[in-house]
mmCIF file of C-alpha atoms and ligand atoms in Angstrom:
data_model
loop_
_atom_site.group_PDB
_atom_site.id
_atom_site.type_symbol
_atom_site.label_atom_id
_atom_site.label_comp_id
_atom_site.label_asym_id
_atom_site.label_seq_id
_atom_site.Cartn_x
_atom_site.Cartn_y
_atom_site.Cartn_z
ATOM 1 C CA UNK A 1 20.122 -8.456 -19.017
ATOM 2 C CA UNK A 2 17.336 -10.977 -18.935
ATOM 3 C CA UNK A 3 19.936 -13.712 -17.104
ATOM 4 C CA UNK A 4 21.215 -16.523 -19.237
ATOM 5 C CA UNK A 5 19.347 -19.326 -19.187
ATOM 6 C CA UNK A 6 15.854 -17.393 -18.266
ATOM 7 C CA UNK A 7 15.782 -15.237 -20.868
ATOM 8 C CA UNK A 8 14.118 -17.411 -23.671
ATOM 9 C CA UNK A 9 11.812 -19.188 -21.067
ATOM 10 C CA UNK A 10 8.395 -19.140 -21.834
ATOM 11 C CA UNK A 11 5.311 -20.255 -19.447
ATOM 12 C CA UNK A 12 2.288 -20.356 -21.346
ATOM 13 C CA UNK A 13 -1.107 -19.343 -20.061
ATOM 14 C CA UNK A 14 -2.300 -23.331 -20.671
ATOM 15 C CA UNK A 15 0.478 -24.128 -17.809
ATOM 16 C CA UNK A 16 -0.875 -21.781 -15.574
ATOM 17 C CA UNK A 17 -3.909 -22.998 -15.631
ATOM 18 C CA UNK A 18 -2.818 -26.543 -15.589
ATOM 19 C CA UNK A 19 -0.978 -25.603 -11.966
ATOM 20 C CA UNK A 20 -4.382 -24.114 -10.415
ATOM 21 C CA UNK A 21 -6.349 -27.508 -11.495
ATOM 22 C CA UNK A 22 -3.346 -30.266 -9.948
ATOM 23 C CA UNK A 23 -3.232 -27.413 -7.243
ATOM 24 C CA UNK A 24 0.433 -26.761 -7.838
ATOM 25 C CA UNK A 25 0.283 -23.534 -6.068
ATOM 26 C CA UNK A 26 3.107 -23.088 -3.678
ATOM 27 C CA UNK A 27 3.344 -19.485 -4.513
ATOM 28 C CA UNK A 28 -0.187 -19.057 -2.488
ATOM 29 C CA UNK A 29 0.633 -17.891 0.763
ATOM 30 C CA UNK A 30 -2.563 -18.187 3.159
ATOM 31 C CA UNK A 31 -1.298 -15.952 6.089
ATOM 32 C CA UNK A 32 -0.812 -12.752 3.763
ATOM 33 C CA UNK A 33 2.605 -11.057 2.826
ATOM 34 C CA UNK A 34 4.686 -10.015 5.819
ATOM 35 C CA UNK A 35 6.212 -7.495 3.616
ATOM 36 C CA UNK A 36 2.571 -5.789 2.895
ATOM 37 C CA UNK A 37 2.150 -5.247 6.756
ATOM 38 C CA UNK A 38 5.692 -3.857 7.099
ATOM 39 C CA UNK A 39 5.530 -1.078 4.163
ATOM 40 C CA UNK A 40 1.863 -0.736 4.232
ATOM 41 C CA UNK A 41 2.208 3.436 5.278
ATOM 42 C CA UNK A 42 4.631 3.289 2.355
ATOM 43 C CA UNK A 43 1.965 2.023 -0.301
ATOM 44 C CA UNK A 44 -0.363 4.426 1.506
ATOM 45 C CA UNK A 45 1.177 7.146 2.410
ATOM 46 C CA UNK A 46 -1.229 8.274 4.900
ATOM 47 C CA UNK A 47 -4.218 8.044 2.511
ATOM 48 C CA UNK A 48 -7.150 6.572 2.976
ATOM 49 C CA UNK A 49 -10.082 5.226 0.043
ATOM 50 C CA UNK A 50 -7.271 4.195 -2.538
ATOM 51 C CA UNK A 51 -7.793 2.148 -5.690
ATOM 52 C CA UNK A 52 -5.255 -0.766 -5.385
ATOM 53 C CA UNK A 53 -4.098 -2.720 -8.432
ATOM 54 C CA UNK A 54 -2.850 -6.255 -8.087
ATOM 55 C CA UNK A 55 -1.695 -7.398 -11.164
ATOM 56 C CA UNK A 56 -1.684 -11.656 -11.527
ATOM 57 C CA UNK A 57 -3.561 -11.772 -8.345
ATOM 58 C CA UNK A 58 -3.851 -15.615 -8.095
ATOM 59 C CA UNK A 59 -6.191 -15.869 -4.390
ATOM 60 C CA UNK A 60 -3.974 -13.729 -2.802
ATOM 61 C CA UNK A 61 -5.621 -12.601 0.850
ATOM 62 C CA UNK A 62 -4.433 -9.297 0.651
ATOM 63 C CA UNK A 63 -6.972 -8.297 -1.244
ATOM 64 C CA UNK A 64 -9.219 -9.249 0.877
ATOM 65 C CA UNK A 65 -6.722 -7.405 3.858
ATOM 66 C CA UNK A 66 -7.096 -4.374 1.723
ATOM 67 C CA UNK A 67 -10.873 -4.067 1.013
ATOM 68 C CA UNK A 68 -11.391 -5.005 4.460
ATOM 69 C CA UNK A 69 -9.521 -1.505 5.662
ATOM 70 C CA UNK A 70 -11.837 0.928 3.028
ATOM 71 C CA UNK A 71 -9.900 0.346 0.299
ATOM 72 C CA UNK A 72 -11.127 -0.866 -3.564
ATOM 73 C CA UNK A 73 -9.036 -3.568 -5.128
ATOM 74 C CA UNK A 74 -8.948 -4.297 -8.644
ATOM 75 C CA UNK A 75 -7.172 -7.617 -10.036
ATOM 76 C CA UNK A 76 -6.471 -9.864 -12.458
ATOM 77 C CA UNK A 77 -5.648 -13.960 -13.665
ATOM 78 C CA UNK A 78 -6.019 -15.605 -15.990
ATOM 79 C CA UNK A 79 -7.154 -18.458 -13.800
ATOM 80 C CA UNK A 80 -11.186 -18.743 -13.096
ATOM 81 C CA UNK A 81 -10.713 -21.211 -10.466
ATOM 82 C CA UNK A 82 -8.782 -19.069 -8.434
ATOM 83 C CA UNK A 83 -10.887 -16.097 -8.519
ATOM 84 C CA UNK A 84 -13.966 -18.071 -7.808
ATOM 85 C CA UNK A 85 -11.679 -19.849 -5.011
ATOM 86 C CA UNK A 86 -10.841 -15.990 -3.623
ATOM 87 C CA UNK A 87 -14.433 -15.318 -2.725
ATOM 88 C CA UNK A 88 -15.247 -18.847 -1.547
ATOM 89 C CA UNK A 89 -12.759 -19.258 1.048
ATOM 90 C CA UNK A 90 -13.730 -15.557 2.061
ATOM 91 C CA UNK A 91 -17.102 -16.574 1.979
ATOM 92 C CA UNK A 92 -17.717 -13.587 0.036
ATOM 93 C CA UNK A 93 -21.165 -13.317 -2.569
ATOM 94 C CA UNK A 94 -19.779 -12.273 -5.921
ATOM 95 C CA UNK A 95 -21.561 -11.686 -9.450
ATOM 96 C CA UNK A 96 -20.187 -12.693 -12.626
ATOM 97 C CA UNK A 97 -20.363 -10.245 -15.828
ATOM 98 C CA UNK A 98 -18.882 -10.203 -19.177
ATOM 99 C CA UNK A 99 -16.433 -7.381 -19.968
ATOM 100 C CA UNK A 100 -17.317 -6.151 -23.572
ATOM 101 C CA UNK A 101 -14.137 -4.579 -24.261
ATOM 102 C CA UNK A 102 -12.277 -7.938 -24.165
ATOM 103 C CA UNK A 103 -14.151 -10.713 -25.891
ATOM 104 C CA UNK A 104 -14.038 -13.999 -23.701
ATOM 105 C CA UNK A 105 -13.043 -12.277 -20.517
ATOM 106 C CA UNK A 106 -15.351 -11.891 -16.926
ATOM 107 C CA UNK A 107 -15.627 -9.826 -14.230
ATOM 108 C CA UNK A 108 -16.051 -10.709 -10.881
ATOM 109 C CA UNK A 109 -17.625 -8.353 -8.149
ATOM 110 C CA UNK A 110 -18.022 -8.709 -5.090
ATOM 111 C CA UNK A 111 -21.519 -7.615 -3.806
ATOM 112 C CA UNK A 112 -20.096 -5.143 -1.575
ATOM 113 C CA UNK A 113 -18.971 -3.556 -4.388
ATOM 114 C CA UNK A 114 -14.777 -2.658 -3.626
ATOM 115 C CA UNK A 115 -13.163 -5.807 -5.066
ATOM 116 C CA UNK A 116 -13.424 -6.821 -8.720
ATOM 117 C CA UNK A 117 -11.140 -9.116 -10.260
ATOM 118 C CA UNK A 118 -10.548 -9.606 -14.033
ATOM 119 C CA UNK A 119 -10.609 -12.799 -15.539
ATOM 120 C CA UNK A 120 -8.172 -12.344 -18.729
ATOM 121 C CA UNK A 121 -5.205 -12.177 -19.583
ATOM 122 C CA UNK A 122 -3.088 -8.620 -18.224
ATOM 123 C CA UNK A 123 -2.354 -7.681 -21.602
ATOM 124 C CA UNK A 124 -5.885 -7.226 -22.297
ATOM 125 C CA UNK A 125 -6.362 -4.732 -19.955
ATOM 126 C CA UNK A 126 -6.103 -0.512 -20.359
ATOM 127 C CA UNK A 127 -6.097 2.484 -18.288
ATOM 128 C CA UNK A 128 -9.823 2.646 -20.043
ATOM 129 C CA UNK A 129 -10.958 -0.482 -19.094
ATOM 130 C CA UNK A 130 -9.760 -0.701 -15.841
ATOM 131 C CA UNK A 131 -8.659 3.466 -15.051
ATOM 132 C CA UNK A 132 -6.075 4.276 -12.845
ATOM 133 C CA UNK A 133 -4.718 3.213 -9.357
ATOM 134 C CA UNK A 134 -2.979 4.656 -6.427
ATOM 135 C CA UNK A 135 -1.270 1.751 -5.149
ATOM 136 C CA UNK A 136 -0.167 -1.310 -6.613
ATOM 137 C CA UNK A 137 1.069 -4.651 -5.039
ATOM 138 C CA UNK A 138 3.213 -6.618 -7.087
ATOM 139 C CA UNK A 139 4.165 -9.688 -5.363
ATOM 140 C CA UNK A 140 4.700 -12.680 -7.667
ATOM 141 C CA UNK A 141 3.489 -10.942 -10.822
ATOM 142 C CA UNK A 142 6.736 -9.085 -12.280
ATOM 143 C CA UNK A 143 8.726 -12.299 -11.498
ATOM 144 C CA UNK A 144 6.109 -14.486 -12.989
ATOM 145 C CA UNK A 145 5.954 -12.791 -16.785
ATOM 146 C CA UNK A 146 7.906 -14.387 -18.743
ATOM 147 C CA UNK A 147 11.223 -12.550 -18.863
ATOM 148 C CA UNK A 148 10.883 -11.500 -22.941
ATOM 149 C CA UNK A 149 7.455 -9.497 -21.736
ATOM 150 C CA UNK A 150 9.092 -7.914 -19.262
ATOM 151 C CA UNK A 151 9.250 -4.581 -20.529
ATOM 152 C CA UNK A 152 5.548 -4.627 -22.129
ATOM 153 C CA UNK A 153 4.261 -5.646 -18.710
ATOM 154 C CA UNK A 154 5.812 -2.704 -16.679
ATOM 155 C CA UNK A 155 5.075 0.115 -19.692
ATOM 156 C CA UNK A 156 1.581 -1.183 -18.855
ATOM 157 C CA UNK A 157 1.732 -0.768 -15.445
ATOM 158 C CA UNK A 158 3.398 2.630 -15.964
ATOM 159 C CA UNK A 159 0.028 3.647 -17.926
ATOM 160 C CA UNK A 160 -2.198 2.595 -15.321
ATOM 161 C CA UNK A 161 -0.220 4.649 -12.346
ATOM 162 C CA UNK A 162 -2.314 7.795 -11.439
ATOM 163 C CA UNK A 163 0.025 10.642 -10.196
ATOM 164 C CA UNK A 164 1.789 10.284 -6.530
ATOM 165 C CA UNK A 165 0.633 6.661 -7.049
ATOM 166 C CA UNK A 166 2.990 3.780 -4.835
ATOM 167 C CA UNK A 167 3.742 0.436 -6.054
ATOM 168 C CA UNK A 168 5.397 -2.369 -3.632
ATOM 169 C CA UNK A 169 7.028 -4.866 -5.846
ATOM 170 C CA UNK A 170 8.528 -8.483 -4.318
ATOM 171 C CA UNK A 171 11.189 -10.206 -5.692
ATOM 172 C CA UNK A 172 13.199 -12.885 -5.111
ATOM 173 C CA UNK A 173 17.213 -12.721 -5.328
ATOM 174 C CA UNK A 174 18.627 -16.364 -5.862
ATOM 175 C CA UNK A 175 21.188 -17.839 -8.445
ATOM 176 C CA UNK A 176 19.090 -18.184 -11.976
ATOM 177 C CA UNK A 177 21.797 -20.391 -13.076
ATOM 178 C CA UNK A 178 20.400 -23.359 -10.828
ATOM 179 C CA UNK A 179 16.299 -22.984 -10.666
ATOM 180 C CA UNK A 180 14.737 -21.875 -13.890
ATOM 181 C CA UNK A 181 11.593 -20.026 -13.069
ATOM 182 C CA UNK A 182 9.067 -18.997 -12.258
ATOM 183 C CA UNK A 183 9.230 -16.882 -10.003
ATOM 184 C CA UNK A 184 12.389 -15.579 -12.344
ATOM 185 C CA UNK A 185 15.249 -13.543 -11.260
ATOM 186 C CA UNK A 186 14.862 -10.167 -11.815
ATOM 187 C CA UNK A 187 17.855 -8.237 -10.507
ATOM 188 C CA UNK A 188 17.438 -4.130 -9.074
ATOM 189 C CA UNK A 189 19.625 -3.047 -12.180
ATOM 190 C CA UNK A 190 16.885 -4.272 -14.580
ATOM 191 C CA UNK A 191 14.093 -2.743 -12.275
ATOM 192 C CA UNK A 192 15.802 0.210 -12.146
ATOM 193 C CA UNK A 193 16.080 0.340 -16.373
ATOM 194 C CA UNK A 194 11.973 -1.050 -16.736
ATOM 195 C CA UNK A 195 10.628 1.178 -14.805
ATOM 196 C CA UNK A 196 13.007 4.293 -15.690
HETATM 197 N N1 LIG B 201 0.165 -12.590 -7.002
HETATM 198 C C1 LIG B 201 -0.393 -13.843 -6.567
HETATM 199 C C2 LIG B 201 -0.169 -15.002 -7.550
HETATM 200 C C3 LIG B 201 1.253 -15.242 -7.984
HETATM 201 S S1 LIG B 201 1.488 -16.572 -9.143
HETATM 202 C C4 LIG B 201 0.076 -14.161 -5.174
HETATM 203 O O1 LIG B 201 0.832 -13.377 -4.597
HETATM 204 O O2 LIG B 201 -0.292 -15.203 -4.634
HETATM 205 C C5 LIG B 201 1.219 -15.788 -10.726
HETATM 206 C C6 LIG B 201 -0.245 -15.791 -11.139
HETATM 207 O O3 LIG B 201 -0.339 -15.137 -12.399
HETATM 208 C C7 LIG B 201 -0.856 -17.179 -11.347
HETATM 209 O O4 LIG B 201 -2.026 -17.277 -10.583
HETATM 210 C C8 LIG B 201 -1.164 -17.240 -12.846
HETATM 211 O O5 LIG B 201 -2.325 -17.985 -13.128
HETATM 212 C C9 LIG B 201 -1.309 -15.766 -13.209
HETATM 213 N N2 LIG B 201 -0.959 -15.375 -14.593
HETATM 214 C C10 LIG B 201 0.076 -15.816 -15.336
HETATM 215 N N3 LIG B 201 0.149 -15.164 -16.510
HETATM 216 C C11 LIG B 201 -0.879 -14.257 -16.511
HETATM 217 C C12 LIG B 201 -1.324 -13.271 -17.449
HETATM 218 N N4 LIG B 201 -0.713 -13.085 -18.633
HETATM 219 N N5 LIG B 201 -2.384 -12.509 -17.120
HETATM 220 C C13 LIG B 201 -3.018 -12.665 -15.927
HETATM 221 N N6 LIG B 201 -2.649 -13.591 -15.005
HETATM 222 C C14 LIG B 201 -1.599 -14.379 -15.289
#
């Protein structure tokens, strides 16, 4: 699958930054994911305390939704600015620690203590850096890989699911023939076959 034209597209890391410094972030939603309040006894399944995983996390709120009800939220960008964005506009004290299983990379923590967000790249991360997670919320990260590491990104995921663990993914259904991504179309068939 991979449709036609998006297949070979590539978005590099560089670009991504590039869109969070001429603040070319349309995908930021400041009022929080209708879809997240909807199927929110679906991701927790009447359980309370969870680890949640939110994989490319930008500044999303619903982190900030999720800590906010008990929960500990784990995420991570690539982009600085947006992390240190997250906790500013929450007004939320953070510290700032190197991770010395991935050279270059930071953590950020809040002072509370139940959200820390990686600053690296996903594939840096492991089940033993980072453990495992009982929910995940995966809304514009699956559509924003780049369609070739598609496969590597949810086999990742997989590894980082504890058991009975829910994961909400968003997509987006559109024509790929006519916008070329990101986010990319990623049709049920090929969720189905990634995530087996
Ligand atoms: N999930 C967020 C952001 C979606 S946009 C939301 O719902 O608002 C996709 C985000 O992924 C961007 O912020 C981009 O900087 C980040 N990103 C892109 N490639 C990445 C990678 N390989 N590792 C970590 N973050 C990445």
């Amino acid at each position: 699958s991979n449709i036609g034209l998006q297949k070979d597209r590539v978005v590099t890391e560089e670009e991504w930054l590039q869109k969070w410094k001429m603040g070319n972030t349309g995908f930021h939603n400041e009022q929080g994911h209708p879809l997240l309040q909807k199927y929110l006894h679906v991701l927790l399944n009447g359980r309370s305390g969870l680890r949640i995983f939110f994989p490319l996390c930008g500044k999303a709120v619903e982190m900030k939704w999720l800590a906010d009800m008990g929960h500990s939220v784990v995420g991570v960008e690539v982009s600085e600015q947006a992390l240190k964005e997250f906790f500013a506009e929450h007004s939320l004290p953070y510290c700032e620690e190197p991770v010395p299983e991935i050279s270059g990379a930071k953590r950020f923590q809040s002072t509370s203590g139940n959200i820390s967000l990686y600053c690296c790249s996903i594939y840096d991360l492991s089940s033993s850096i980072v453990g495992k997670f009982d929910g995940f919320w995966d809304r514009g990260a699956l559509v924003a890989v780049n369609p070739r590491d598609r496969q590597r990104y949810v086999s990742l995921m997989i590894t980082l699911m504890e058991k009975n663990s829910s994961y909400l993914l968003v997509t987006v259904s559109y024509d790929p023939n006519k916008h070329k991504g990101p986010p990319f179309y990623v049709p049920e068939s090929e969720i189905k076959s990634l995530f087996g």
